[in-house]
Coordinates of C-alpha atoms in Angstrom, one line a residue:
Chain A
X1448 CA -155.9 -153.3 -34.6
X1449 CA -153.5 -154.4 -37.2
X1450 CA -153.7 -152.8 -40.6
X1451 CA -155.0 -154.8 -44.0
X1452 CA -153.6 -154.7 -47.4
X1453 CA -156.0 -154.1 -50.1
X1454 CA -155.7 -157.7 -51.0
X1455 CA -156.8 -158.8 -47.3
X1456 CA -160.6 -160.1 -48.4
X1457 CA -158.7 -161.9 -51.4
X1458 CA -156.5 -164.1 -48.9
X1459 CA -159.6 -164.5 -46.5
X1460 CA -161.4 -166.1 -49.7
X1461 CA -158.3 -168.6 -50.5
X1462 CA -158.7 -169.8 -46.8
X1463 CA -155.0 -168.3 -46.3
X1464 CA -153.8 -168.7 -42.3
X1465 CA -153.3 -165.2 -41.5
X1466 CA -151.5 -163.8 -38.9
X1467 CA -149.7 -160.5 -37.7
X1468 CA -146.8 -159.1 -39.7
X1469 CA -144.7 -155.7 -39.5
X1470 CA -148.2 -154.2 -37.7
X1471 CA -150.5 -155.7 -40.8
X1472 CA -152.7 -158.7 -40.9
X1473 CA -151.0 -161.0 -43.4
X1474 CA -151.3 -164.5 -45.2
X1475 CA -148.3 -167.0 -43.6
X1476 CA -149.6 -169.5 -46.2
X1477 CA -152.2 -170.8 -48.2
X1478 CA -151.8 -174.3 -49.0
X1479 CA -148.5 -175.3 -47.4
X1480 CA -145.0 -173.7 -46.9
X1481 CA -143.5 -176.1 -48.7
X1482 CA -145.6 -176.1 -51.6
X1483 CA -145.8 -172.8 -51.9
X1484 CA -141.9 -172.4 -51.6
X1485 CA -141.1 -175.0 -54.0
X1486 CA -143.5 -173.5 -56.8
X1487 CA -141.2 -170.3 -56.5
X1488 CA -138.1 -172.6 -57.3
X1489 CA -139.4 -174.5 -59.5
X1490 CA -142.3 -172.0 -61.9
X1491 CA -143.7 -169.3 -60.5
X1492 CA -145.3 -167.3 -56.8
X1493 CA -147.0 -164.3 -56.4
X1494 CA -146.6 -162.7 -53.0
X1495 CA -148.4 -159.9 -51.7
X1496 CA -145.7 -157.3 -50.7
X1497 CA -148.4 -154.5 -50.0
X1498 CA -147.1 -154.2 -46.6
X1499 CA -144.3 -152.5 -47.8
X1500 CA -143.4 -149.0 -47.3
X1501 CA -142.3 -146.4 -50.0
X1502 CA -140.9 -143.4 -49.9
X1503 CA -140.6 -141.0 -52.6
X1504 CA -137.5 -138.7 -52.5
X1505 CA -137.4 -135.4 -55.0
X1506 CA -135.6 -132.1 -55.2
X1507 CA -133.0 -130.2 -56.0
X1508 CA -130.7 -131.9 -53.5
X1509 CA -132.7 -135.3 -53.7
X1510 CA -129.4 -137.5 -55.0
X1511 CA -127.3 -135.6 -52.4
X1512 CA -129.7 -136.3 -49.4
X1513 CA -129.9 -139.7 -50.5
X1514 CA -126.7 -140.5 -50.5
X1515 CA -126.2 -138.9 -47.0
X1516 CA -128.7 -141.5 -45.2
X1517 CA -127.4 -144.3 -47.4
X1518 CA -125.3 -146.8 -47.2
X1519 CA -124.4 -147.8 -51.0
X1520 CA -123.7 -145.2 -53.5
X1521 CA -126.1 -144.0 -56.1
X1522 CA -124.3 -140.6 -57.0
X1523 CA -124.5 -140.4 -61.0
X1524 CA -126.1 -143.5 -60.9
X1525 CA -127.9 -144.4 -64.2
X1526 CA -131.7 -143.9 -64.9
X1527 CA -133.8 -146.7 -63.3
X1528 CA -130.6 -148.6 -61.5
X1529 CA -131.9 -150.0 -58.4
X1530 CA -129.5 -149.9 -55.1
X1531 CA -129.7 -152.9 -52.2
X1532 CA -128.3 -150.9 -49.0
X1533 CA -128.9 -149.8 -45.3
X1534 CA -129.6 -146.7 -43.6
X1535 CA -127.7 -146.4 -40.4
X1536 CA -127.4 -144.7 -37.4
X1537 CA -124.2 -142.9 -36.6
X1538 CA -122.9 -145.5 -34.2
X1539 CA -123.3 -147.8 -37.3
X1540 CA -126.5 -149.7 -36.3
X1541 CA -129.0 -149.8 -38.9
X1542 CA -132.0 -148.0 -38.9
X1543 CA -133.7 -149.9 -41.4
X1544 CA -132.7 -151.9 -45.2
X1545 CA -134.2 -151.1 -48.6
X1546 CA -134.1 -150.6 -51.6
X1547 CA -133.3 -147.6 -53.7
X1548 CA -134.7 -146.7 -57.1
X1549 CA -133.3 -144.1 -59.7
X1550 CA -136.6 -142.9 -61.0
X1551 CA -135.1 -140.0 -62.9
X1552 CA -132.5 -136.9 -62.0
X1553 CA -132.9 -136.3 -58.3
X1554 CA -136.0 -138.7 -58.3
X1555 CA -135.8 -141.9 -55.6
X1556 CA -138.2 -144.1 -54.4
X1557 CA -137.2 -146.0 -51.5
X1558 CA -139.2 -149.3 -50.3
X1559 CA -138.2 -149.6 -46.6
X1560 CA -139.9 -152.5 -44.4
X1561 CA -143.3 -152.7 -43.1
X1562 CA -142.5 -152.9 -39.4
X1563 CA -139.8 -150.1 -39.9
X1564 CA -142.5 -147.7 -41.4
X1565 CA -143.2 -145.0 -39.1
X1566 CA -139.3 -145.1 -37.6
X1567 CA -138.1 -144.8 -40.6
X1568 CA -140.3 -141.7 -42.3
X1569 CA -139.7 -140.0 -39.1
X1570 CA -135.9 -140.6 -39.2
X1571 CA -135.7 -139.7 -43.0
X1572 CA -137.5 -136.7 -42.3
X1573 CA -135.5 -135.5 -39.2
X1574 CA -132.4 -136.2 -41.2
X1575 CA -133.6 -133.7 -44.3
X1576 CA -133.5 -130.5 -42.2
X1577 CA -131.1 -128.4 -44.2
X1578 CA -131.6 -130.2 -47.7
X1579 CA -133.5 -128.5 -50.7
X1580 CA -135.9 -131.8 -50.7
X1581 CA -139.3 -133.0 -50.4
X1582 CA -140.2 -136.3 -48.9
X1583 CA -143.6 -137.5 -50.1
X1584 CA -144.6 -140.8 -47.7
X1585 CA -146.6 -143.2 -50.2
X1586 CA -147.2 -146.4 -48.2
X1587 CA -151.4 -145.6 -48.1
X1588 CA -151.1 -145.3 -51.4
X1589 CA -149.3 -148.4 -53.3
X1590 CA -150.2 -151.7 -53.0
X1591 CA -147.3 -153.9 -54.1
X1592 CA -147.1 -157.9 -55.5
X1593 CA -144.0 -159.7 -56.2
X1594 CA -144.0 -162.4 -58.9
X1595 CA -141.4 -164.9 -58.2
X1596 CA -139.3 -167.8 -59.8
X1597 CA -138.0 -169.0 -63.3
X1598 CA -141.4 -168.5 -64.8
X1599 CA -142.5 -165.0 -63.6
X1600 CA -140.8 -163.4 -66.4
X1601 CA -143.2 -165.1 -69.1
X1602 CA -146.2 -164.8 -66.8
X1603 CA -145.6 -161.0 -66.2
X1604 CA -145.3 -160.3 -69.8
X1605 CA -148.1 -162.7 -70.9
X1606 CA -151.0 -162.3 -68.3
X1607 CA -150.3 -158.9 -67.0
X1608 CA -148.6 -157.4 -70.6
X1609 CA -146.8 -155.6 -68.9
X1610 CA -143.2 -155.6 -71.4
X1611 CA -140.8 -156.4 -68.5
X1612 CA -138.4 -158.7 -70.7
X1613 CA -135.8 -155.8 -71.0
X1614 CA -135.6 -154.9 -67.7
X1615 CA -132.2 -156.4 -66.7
X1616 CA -131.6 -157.7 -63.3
X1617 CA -132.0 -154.6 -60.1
X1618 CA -133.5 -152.3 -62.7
X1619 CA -136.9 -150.4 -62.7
X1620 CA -139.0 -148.5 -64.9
X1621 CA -142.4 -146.8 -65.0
X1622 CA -145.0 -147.8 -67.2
X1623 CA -148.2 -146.8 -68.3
X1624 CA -151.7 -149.2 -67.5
X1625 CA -155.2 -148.1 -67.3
X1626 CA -154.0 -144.1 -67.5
X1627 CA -152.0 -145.0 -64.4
X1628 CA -148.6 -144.8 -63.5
X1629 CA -147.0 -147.8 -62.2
X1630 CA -143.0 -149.4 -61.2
X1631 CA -141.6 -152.2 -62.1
X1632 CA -138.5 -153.5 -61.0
X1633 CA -137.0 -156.6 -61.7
X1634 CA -136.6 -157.7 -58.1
X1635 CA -137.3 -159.3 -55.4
X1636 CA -136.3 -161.3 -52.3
X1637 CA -136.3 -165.0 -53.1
X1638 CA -133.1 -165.8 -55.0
X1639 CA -134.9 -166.6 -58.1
X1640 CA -135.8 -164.5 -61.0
X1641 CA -138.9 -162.1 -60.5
X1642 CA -140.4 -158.7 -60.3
X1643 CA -141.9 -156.4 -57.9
X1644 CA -144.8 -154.5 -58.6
X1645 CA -146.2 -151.0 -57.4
X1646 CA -149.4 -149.8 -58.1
X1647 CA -152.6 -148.6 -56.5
X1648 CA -155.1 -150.9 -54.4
X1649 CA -157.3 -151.3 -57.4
X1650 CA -154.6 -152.1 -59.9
X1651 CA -153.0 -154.5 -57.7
X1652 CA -156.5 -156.2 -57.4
X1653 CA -156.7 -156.3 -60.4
X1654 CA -153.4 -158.0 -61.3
X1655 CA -153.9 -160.3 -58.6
X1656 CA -156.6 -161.9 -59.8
X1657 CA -155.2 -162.0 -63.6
X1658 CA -152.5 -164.0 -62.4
X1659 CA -154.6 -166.3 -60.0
X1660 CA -156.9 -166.7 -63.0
X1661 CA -154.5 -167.5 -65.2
X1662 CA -153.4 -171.0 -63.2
X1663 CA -149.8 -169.9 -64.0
X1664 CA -148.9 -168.5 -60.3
X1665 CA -149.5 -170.0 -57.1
X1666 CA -150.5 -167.8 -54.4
X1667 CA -147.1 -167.5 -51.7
X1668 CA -147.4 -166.7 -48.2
X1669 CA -144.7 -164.9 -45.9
X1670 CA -144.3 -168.5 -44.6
X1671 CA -142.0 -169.2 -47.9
X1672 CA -141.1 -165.5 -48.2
X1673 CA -138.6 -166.1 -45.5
X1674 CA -137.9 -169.8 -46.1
X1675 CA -136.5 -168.5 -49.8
X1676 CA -134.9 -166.0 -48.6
X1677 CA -133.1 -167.5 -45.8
X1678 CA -131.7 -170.3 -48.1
X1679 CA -130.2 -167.6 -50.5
X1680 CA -128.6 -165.6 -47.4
X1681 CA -130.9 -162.9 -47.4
X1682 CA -130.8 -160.8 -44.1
X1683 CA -134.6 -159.6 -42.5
X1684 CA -134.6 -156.7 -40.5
X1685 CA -135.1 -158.0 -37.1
X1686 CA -133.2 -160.7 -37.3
X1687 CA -129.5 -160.6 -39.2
X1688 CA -130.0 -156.4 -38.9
X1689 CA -131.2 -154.6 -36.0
X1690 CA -129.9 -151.3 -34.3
X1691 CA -127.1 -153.1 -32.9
X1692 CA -126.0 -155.2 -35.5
X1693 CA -124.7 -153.5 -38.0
X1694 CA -123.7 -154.3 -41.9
X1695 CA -120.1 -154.8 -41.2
X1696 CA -121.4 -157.3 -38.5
X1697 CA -124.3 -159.0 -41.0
X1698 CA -121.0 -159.3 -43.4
X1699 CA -123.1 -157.0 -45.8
X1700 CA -119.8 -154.4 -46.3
X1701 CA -120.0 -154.3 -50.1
X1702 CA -123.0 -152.6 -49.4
X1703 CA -121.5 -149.9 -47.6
X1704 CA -118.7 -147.8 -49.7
X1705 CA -116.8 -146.5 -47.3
X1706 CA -115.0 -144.6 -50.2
X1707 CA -118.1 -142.2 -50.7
X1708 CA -117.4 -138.5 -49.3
X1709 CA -119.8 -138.9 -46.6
X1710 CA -123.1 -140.8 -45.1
X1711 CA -124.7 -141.1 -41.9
X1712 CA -122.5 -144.0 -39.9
X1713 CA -119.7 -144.2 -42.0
X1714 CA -117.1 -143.3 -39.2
X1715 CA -118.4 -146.0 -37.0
X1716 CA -118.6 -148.3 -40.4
X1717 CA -114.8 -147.5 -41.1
X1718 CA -113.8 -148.0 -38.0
X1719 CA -115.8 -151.3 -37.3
X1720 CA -113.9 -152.5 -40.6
X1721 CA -110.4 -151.2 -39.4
X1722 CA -110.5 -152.7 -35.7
X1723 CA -112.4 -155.7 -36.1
X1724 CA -115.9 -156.9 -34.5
X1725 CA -116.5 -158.9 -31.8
X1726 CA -119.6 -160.6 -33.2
X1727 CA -120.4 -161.8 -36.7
X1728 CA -123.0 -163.4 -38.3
X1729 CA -122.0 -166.9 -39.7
X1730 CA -124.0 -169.5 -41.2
X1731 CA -124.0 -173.2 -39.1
X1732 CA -124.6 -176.7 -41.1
X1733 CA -126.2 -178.7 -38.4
X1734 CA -125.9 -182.8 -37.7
X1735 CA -129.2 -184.4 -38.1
X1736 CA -132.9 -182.6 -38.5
X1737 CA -133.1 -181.2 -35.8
X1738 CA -134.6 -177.4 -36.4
X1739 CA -132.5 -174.6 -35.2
X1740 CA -134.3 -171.6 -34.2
X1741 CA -134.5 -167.5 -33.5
X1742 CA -132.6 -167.3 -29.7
X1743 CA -131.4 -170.8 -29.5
X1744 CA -127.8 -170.9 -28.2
X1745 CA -124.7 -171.2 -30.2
X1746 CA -121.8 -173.2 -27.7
X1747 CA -118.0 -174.0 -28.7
X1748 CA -116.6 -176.7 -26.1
X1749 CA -119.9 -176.2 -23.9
X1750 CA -119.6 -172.3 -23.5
X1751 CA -122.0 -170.1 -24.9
X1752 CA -120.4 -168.0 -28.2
X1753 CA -123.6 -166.5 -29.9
X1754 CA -126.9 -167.1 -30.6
X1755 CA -128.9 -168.3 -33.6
X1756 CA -130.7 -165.2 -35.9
X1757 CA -132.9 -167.5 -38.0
X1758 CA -133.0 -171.5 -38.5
X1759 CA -135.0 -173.6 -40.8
X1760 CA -134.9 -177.6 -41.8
X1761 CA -134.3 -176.0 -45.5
X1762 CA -136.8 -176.9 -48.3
X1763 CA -134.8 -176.9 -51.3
X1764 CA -132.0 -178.8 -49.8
X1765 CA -131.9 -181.4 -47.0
X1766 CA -130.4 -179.8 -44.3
X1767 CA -130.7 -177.9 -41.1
X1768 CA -129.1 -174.5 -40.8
X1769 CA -128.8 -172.0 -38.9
X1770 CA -127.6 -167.7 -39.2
X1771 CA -126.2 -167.3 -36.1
X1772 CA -124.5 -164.0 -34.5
X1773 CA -121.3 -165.5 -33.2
X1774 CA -117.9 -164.6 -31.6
X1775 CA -115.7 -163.2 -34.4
X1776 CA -113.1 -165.1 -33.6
X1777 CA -114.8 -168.5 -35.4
X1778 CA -113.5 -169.4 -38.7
X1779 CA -115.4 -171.5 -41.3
X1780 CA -115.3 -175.4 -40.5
X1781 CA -114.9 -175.1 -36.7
X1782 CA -117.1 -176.9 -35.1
X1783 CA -119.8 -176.0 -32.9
X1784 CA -123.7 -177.0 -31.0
X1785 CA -126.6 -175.7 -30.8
X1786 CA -128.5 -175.9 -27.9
X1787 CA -132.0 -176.9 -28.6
X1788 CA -134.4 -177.7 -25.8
X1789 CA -132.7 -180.3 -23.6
X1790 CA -130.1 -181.6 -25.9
X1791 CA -127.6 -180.0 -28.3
X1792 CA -126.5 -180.6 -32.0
X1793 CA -122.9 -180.9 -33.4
X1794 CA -122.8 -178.3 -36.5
X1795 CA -120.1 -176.8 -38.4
X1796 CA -119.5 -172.9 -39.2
X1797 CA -120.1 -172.4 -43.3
X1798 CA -121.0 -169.2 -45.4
X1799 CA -124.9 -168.1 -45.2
X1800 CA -125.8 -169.1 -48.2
X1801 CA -127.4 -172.4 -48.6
X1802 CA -128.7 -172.5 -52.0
X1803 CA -127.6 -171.0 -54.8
X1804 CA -129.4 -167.7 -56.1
X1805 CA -130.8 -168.3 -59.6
X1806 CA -130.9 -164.5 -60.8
X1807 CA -131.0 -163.6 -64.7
X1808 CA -128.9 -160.8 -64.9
Chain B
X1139 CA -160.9 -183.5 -42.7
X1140 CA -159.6 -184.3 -39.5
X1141 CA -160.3 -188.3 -38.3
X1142 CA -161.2 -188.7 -34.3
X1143 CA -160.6 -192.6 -34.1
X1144 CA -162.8 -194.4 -31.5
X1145 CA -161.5 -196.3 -28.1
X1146 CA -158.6 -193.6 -28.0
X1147 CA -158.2 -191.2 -24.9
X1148 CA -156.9 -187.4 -26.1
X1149 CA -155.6 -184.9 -24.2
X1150 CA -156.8 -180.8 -24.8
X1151 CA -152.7 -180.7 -26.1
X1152 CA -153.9 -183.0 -28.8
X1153 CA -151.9 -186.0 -27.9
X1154 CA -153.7 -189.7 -28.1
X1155 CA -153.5 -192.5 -25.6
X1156 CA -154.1 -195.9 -27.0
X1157 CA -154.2 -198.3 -24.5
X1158 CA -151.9 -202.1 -24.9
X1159 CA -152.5 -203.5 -21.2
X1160 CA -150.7 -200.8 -19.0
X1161 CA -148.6 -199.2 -22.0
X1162 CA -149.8 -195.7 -23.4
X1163 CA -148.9 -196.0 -26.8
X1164 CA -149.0 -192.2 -27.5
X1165 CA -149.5 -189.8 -30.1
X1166 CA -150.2 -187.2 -31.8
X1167 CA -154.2 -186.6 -33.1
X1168 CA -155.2 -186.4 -36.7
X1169 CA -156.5 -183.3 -35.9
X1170 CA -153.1 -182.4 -34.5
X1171 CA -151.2 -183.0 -37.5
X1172 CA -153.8 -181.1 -40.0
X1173 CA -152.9 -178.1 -37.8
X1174 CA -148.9 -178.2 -37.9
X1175 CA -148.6 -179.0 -41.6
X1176 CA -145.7 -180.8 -42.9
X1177 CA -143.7 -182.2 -40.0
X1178 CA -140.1 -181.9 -40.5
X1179 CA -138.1 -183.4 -37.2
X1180 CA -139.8 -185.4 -34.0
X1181 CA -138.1 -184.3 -30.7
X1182 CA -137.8 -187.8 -29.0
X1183 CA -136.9 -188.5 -24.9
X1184 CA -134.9 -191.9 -24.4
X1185 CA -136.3 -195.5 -23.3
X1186 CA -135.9 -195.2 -19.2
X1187 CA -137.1 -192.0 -19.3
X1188 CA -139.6 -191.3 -16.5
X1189 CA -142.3 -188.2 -16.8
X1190 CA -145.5 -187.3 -14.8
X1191 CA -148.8 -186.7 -16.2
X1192 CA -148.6 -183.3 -18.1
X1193 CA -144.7 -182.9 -18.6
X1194 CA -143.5 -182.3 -21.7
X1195 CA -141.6 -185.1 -23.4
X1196 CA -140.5 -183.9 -26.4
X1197 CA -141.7 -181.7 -29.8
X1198 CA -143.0 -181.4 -33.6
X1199 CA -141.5 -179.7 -35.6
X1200 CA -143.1 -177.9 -38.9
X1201 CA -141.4 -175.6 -41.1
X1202 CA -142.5 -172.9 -39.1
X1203 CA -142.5 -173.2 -35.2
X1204 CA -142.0 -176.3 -32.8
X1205 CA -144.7 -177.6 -30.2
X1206 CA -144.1 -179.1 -27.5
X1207 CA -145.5 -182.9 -26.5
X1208 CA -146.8 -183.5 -23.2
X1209 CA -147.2 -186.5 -21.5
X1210 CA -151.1 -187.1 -21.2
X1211 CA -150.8 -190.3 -18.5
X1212 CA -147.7 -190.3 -15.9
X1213 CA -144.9 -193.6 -16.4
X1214 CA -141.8 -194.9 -17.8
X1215 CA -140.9 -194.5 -21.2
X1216 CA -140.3 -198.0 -23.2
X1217 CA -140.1 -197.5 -26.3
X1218 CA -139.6 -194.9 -29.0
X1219 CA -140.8 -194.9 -32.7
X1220 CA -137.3 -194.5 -34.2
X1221 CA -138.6 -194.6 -38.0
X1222 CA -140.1 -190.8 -36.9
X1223 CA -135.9 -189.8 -36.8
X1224 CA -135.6 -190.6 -40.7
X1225 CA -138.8 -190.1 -42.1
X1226 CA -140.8 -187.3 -39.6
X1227 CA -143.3 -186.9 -42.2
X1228 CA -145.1 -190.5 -41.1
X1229 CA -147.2 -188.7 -38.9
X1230 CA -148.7 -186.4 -41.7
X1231 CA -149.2 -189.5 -43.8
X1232 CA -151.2 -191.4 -40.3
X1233 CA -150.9 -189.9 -37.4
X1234 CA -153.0 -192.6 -35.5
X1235 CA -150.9 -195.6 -37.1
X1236 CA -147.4 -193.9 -36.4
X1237 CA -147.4 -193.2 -32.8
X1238 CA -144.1 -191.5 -31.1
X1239 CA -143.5 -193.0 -27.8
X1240 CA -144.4 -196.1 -25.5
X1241 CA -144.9 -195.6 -21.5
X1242 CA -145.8 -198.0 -19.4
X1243 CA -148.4 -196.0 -16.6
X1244 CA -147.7 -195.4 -13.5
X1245 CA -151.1 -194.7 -12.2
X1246 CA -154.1 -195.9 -15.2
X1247 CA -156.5 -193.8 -13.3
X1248 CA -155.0 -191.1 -14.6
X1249 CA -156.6 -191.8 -18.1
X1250 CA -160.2 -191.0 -16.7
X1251 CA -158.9 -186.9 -17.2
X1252 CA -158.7 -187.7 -20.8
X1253 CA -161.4 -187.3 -23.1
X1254 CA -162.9 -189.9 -25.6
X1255 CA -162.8 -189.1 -29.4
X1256 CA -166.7 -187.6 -29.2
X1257 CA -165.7 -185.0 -26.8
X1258 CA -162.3 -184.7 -28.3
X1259 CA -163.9 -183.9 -31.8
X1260 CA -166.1 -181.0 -30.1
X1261 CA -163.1 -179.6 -27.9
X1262 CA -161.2 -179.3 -30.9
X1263 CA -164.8 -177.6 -33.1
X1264 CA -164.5 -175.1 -30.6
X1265 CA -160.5 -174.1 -30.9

C-alpha cells in the first residue's frame, strides 16, 4: 500500500490521474502535461512536493557532520544559504541528492527524495556514530508545496502573505503563520522562479486551497515536474544519479569541492576527476519527433556506446532530446542514433540543457 | 466525452477498422486518444509492409509513455497517413477522420473478432 500526502483527497476531487511515486500515491497530472507545464513557464504552478523527505540536523557537531556526508561545502556558510549537493558512498556513487538548509549555527534541514527516504535516514544515521549530533527524521510531519514560475513570487506574497520578496535566490527562512513555524526557501526544481514551502498537513491544506481559490495557480502534476526539469538539465535520482553514477559522471563536479578537508567519497571523487571516466552523461539533439526514452540505446557507427537516462519531445521548445549515459570518449557535435523500436534516429551530442533557466537571483 | 462512431470494427487495443472494399483503413478510437492526451510523434511501418492480425505496427506517442499499435485484421500495408509525421496532434483534434495506416486484408473474416462500436463503448465502461 503506497503512502498519501495530506493533500491526496484534494487531487482525487480535481479528477487528477494518480499513480505511484517514490512509494506514495501521487497526481501525474490534472488537466494535461502540457498545460500544466506551460503555465509554470509562462505564470504560475503549484506542485505538491509533500512526498519529500526532511531531515533536521542539530548539535554541537551538526555543521561538521554535515559537511562529512556532503558533497558541497556549507562550513561558515551564512544564515539561511541553501546548498544543491549529493551525499555519496565512498566508492563515489551517490546515495541520494538534496538540498541543504542553514537554519541557524549548527542547525540543517536536509530535503532528500521521496523514494530515497528510508535509505537515506538509515545511512545518515549509521554515518553519525561518533558525532555530538541529533538527527530528528521529519517526513510524517511536513507537508510541502512548491509554487512555480515568473508569477509565484507575487502570488506567494499576495494570496498566502507570506513576505518572500527578500528572499534572494537558494535562500530560506522561517516564518511565523497561525502560531506555527514554517520554511520558506526560494527554490525549486523547474528552472523558473519559485518557492518551496514546509509546513504541517493542515497548513499545507490550507495554502493549497488559497492559491487554488485564488485562480492565480494552476494545479501541476509530477507529469510536468519532470518535463521542466529535464529541459533545464536537472538530474532525478534514478535516472542521471544512481549508486553507480556518480556526480563526476552526471558532470555535477561544481557540486562536489574536492578542496574541503574531508567528506564521505571524496577519494574516489578526486580520483574519478584525476583519471578520467569511462561514461558520461551528455545531452543528444535528435533528427525528427521521434521520442527518446529511459533504456533506449545510444549507437556511434551501429555499435552500442550508452544508453538514454531520460527523453522527452520537449514542451517549451520543439525538439526531441535525450540525457544519455555515454562513452566518455564523445565530444559535443559528434553524431550519433538512437535506437528506438525497429528503427533508429540520427542525433547529435550537445550540453543537457535545453532551455534556458529563468531564475531571479 | 469519448465518440464510438457507428459501422466501425474496434479492437480491445483500441484501434478502429473502417472498412473501403478490402482495405482496413485503421485507427486509433476516440476513446483511445482521450486516454493518451496530447499525441506528440506517430510511429509509422512503410507501404509493402506485411503484418498478421495482432502484430504490432507501430506506436503513439504522448508526452509521457509510448503504446504500441497493433494490427486488428492481418494484410499488406498500402498506404500511410503521412500528415501524422508533421502535425501528430490530428489524431487529438479527430481521431476517427485522421486514420494512420491503410492495409489491404488478407483474410476479411478476420473482422468478425472485432467488436462493433455498442460493444466497444461498454468494453471500454468497464476499463
Amino acid at each position: 500500500m503506497n503512502k498519501r500526502t495530506c493533500l491526496y483527497e484534494k487531487h482525487e476531487a480535481l479528477g487528477a490521474l494518480i499513480s505511484p511515486f517514490g512509494g506514495f500515491d501521487m497526481p501525474i497530472q490534472y488537466s494535461s502535461i502540457i498545460e500544466e507545464h506551460n503555465a509554470v513557464r509562462q505564470h504560475c504552478g503549484v506542485f505538491d512536493v509533500s512526498h519529500m523527505g526532511e531531515v533536521r540536523v542539530t548539535g554541537n557537531e551538526a555543521e561538521k557532520y554535515v559537511n562529512h556526508i556532503f558533497t558541497n561545502d556549507i562550513k561558515d556558510a551564512p544564515l539561511g544559504k541553501v546548498y544543491y549537493g549529493m551525499m555519496c558512498y565512498p566508492h563515489g556513487g551517490v546515495v541520494d541528492d538534496l538540498l541543504v538548509y542553514k537554519m541557524g549555527e549548527n542547525d540543517f534541514f536536509l530535503v532528500i527524495n521521496a523514494a530515497n527516504i528510508d535509505k537515506d535516514v538509515a545511512w545518515i544515521n549509521e554515518q553519525a556514530q561518533g558525532y555530538d549530533v541529533k538527527i530528528d527524521h521529519q517526513s510524517d510531519y511536513y507537508g510541502q508545496i512548491a509554487v512555480q514560475g515568473p508569477e509565484a513570487e507575487a502570488v506567494v506574497e499576495e494570496v498566502l502573505h507570506l513576505a518572500c520578496k527578500e528572499l534572494v535566490f537558494y535562500t530560506t527562512k522561517e516564518m511565523e503563520v497561525e502560531g506555527e513555524t514554517i520554511i520558506v526557501s526560494r527554490t525549486g526544481y523547474t528552472g523558473e522562479d519559485g518557492f518551496e514551502i514546509y509546513a504541517s498537513h493542515g497548513l499545507i491544506c490550507k495554502m493549497w486551497y488559497a492559491l487554488m481559490a485564488s485562480g492565480r495557480c494552476v494545479p501541476c502534476g509530477l507529469g510536468c515536474r519532470d518535463t521542466l526539469r529535464f529541459e533545464v538539465g536537472l538530474p532525478l535520482y534514478g535516472d542521471e544519479l544512481s549508486d553507480s553514477i556518480s556526480p563526476v559522471m552526471a558532470g555535477l563536479s561544481m557540486f562536489c569541492k574536492l578542496d574541503k578537508e574531508e567528506f564521505i567519497g571524496k577519494e574516489a571523487l578526486a580520483q574519478q576527476k584525476q583519471e578520467g571516466v569511462s561514461q558520461r552523461l551528455r545531452g543528444i539533439e535528435l533528427e525528427g519527433n521521434a521520442v527518446p526514452r529511459h533504456g533506449y540505446t545510444v549507437l556511434k557507427d551501429g555499435k552500442p556506446v550508452g544508453e538514454v537516462t531520460t527523453g522527452y519531445r520537449l514542451i517549451s521548445v520543439e525538439k526531441s532530446c535525450a540525457v544519455a549515459l555515454v562513452d566518455a570518449s564523445l565530444r559535443l557535435g559528434d553524431t550519433v542514433e538512437v535506437q528506438i523500436r525497429k528503427k533508429t534516429f540520427p542525433g547529435v551530442i550537445t550540453k543537457k540543457i535545453f532551455y534556458d533557466k529563468h531564475y531571479k537571483k | 466525452m469519448a465518440k464510438f462512431e457507428d459501422g466501425l470494427y474496434y479492437s480491445e487495443t483500441h484501434e478502429y477498422v473502417r472498412v473501403e472494399g478490402n482495405i482496413a483503413v485503421i485507427g486509433i478510437s476516440d476513446y483511445a486518444q482521450h486516454a493518451l492526451g496530447t499525441v506528440v510523434y506517430v510511429d509509422m511501418p512503410e507501404v509493402d509492409d506485411e503484418f498478421e492480425a495482432g502484430d504490432e505496427f507501430g506506436a503513439v506517442e504522448s508526452v509521457k509513455a509510448a503504446s504500441d499499435l497493433n494490427c486488428p485484421v492481418g494484410g499488406t500495408v498500402v498506404e500511410v497517413n503521412e500528415a501524422l509525421e508533421d502535425e501528430p496532434g490530428l489524431l487529438n483534434k479527430d481521431a476517427f477522420a485522421n486514420w494512420i495506416i491503410k492495409v489491404e486484408m488478407s483474410d476479411a473474416s478476420e473482422l468478425d473478432d472485432l467488436m462493433d462500436a455498442k460493444a466497444y463503448e461498454e468494453f471500454c465502461s468497464k476499463e
